[in-house]
mmCIF file of the C-alpha atoms, coordinates in Angstrom:
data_MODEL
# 
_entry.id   MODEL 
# 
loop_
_atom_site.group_PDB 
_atom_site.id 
_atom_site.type_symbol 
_atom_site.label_atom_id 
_atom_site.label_alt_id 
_atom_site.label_comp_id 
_atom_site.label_asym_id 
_atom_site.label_entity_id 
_atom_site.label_seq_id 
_atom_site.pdbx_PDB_ins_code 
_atom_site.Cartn_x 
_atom_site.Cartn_y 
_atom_site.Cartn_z 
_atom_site.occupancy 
_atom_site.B_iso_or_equiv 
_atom_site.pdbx_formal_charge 
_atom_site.auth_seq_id 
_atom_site.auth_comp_id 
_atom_site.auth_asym_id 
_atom_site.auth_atom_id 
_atom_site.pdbx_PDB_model_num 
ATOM 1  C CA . UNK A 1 1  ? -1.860  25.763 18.657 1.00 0.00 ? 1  UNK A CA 1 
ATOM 2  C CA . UNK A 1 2  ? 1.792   25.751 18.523 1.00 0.00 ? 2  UNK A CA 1 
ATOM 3  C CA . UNK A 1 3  ? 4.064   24.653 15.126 1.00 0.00 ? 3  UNK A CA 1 
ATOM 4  C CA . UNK A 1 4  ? 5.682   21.037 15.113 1.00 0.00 ? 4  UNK A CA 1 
ATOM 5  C CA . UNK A 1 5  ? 6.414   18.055 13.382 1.00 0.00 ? 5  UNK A CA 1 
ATOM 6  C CA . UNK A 1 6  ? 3.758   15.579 13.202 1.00 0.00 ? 6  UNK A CA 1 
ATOM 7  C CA . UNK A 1 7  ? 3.864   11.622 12.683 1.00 0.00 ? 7  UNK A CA 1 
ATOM 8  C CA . UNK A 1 8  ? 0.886   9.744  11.482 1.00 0.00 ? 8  UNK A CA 1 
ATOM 9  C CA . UNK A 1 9  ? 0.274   5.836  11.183 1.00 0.00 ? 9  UNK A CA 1 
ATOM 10 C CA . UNK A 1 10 ? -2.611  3.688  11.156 1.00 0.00 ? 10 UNK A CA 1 
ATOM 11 C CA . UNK A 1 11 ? -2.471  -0.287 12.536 1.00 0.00 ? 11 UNK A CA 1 
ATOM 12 C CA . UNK A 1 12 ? -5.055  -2.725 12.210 1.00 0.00 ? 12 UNK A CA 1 
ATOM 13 C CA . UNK A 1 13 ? -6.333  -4.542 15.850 1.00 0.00 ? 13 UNK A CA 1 
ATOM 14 C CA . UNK A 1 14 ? -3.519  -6.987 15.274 1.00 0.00 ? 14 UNK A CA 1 
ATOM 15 C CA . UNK A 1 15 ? -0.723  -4.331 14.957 1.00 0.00 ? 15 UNK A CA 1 
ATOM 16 C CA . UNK A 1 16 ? 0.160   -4.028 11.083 1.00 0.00 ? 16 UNK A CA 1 
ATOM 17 C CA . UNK A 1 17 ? 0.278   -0.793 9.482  1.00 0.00 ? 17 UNK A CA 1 
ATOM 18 C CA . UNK A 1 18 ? -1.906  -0.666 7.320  1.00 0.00 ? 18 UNK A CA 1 
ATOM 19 C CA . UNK A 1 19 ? -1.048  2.656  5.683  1.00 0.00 ? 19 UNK A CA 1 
ATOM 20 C CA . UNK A 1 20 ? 2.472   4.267  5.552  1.00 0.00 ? 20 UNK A CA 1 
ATOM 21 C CA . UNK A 1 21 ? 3.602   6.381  7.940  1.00 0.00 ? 21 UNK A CA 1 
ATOM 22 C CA . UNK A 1 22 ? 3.197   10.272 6.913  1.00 0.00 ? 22 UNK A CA 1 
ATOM 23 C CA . UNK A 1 23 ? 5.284   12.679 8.897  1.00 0.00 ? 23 UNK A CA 1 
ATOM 24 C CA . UNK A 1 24 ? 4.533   16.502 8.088  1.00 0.00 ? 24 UNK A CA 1 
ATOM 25 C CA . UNK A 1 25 ? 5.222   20.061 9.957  1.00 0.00 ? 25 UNK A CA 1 
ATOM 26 C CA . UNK A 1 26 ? 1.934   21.735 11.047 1.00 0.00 ? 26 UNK A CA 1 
ATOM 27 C CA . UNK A 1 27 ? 1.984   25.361 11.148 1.00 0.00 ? 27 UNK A CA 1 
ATOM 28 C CA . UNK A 1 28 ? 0.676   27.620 14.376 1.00 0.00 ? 28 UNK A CA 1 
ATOM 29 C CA . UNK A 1 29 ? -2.837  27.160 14.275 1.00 0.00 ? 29 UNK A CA 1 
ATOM 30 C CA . UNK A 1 30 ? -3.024  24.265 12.228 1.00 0.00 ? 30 UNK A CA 1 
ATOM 31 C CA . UNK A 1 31 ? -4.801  21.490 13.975 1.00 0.00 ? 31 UNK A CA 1 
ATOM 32 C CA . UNK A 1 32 ? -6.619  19.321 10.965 1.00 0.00 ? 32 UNK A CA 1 
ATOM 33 C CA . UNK A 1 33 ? -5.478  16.432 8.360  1.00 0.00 ? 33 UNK A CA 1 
ATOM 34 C CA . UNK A 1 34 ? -7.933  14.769 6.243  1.00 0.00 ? 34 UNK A CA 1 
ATOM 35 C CA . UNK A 1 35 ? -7.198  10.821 6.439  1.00 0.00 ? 35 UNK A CA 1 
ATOM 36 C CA . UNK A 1 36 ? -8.589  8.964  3.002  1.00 0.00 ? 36 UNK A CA 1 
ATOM 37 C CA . UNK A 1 37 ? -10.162 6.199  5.087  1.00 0.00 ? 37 UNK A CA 1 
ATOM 38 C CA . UNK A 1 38 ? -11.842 5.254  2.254  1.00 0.00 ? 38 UNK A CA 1 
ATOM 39 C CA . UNK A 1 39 ? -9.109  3.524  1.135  1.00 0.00 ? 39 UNK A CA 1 
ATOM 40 C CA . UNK A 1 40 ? -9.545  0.916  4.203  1.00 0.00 ? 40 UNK A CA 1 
ATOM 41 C CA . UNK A 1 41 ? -11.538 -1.936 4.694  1.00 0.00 ? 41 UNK A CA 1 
ATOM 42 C CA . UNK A 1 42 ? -14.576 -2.134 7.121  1.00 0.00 ? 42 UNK A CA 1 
ATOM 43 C CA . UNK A 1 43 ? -12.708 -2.863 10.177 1.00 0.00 ? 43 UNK A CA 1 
ATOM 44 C CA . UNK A 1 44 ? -11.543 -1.167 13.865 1.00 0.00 ? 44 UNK A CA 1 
ATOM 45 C CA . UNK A 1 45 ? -8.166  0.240  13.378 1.00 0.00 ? 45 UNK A CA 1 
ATOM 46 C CA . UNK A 1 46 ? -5.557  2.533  15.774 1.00 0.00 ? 46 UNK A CA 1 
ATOM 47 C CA . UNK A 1 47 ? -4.632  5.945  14.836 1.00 0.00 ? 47 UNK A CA 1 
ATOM 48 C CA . UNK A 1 48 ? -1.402  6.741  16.809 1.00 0.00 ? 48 UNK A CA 1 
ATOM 49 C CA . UNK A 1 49 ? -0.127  10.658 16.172 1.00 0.00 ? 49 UNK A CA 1 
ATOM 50 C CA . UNK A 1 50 ? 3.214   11.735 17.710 1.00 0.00 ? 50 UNK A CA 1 
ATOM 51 C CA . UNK A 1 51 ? 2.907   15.523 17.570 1.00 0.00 ? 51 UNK A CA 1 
ATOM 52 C CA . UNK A 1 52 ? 6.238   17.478 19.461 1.00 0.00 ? 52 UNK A CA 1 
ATOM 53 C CA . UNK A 1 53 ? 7.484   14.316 21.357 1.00 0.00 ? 53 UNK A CA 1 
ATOM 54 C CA . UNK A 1 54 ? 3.696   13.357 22.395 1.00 0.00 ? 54 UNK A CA 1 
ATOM 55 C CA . UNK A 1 55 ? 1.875   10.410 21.637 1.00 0.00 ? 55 UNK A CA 1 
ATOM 56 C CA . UNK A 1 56 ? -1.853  9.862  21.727 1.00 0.00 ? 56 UNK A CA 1 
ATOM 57 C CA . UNK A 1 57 ? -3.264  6.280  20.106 1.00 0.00 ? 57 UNK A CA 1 
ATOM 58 C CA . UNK A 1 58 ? -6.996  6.247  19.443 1.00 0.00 ? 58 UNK A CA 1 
ATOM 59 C CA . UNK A 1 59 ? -9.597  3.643  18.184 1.00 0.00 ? 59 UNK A CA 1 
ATOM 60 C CA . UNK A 1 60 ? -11.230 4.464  15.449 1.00 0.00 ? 60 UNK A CA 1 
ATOM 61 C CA . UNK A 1 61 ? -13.850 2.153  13.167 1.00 0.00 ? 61 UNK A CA 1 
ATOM 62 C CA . UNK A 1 62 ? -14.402 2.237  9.076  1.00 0.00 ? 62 UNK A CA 1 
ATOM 63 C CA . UNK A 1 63 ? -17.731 0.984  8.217  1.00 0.00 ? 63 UNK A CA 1 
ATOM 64 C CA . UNK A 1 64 ? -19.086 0.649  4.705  1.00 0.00 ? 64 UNK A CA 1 
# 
């Protein structure tokens, strides 16, 4: 809801990034980013975002 800075990286389940980490300012009211996962391999991978100084990590899974 509010403007901020926002940090994206992606880590497989042993830790390496496997895509560069984006960093981008959201605007008030913007609260979507489309992620090419189809770049990835079938796999489980971590999504951590850092948005205003807080950090959420979440499992997500690429399946083809």
């Amino acid at each position: 809801p509010k403007a901020g800075k926002v940090k994206i990286a992606i880590a497989d389940v042993a830790g390496q990034y496997v895509a560069e980490e984006q960093e981008f300012s959201l605007h008030a009211g913007r609260s979507d980013y489309e992620i090419p996962v189809y770049k990835l391999s079938a796999a489980e991978y971590f999504i951590k975002v850092t948005y205003n100084d807080n950090t959420y990590i979440r499992k997500f899974v690429v399946g083809k």
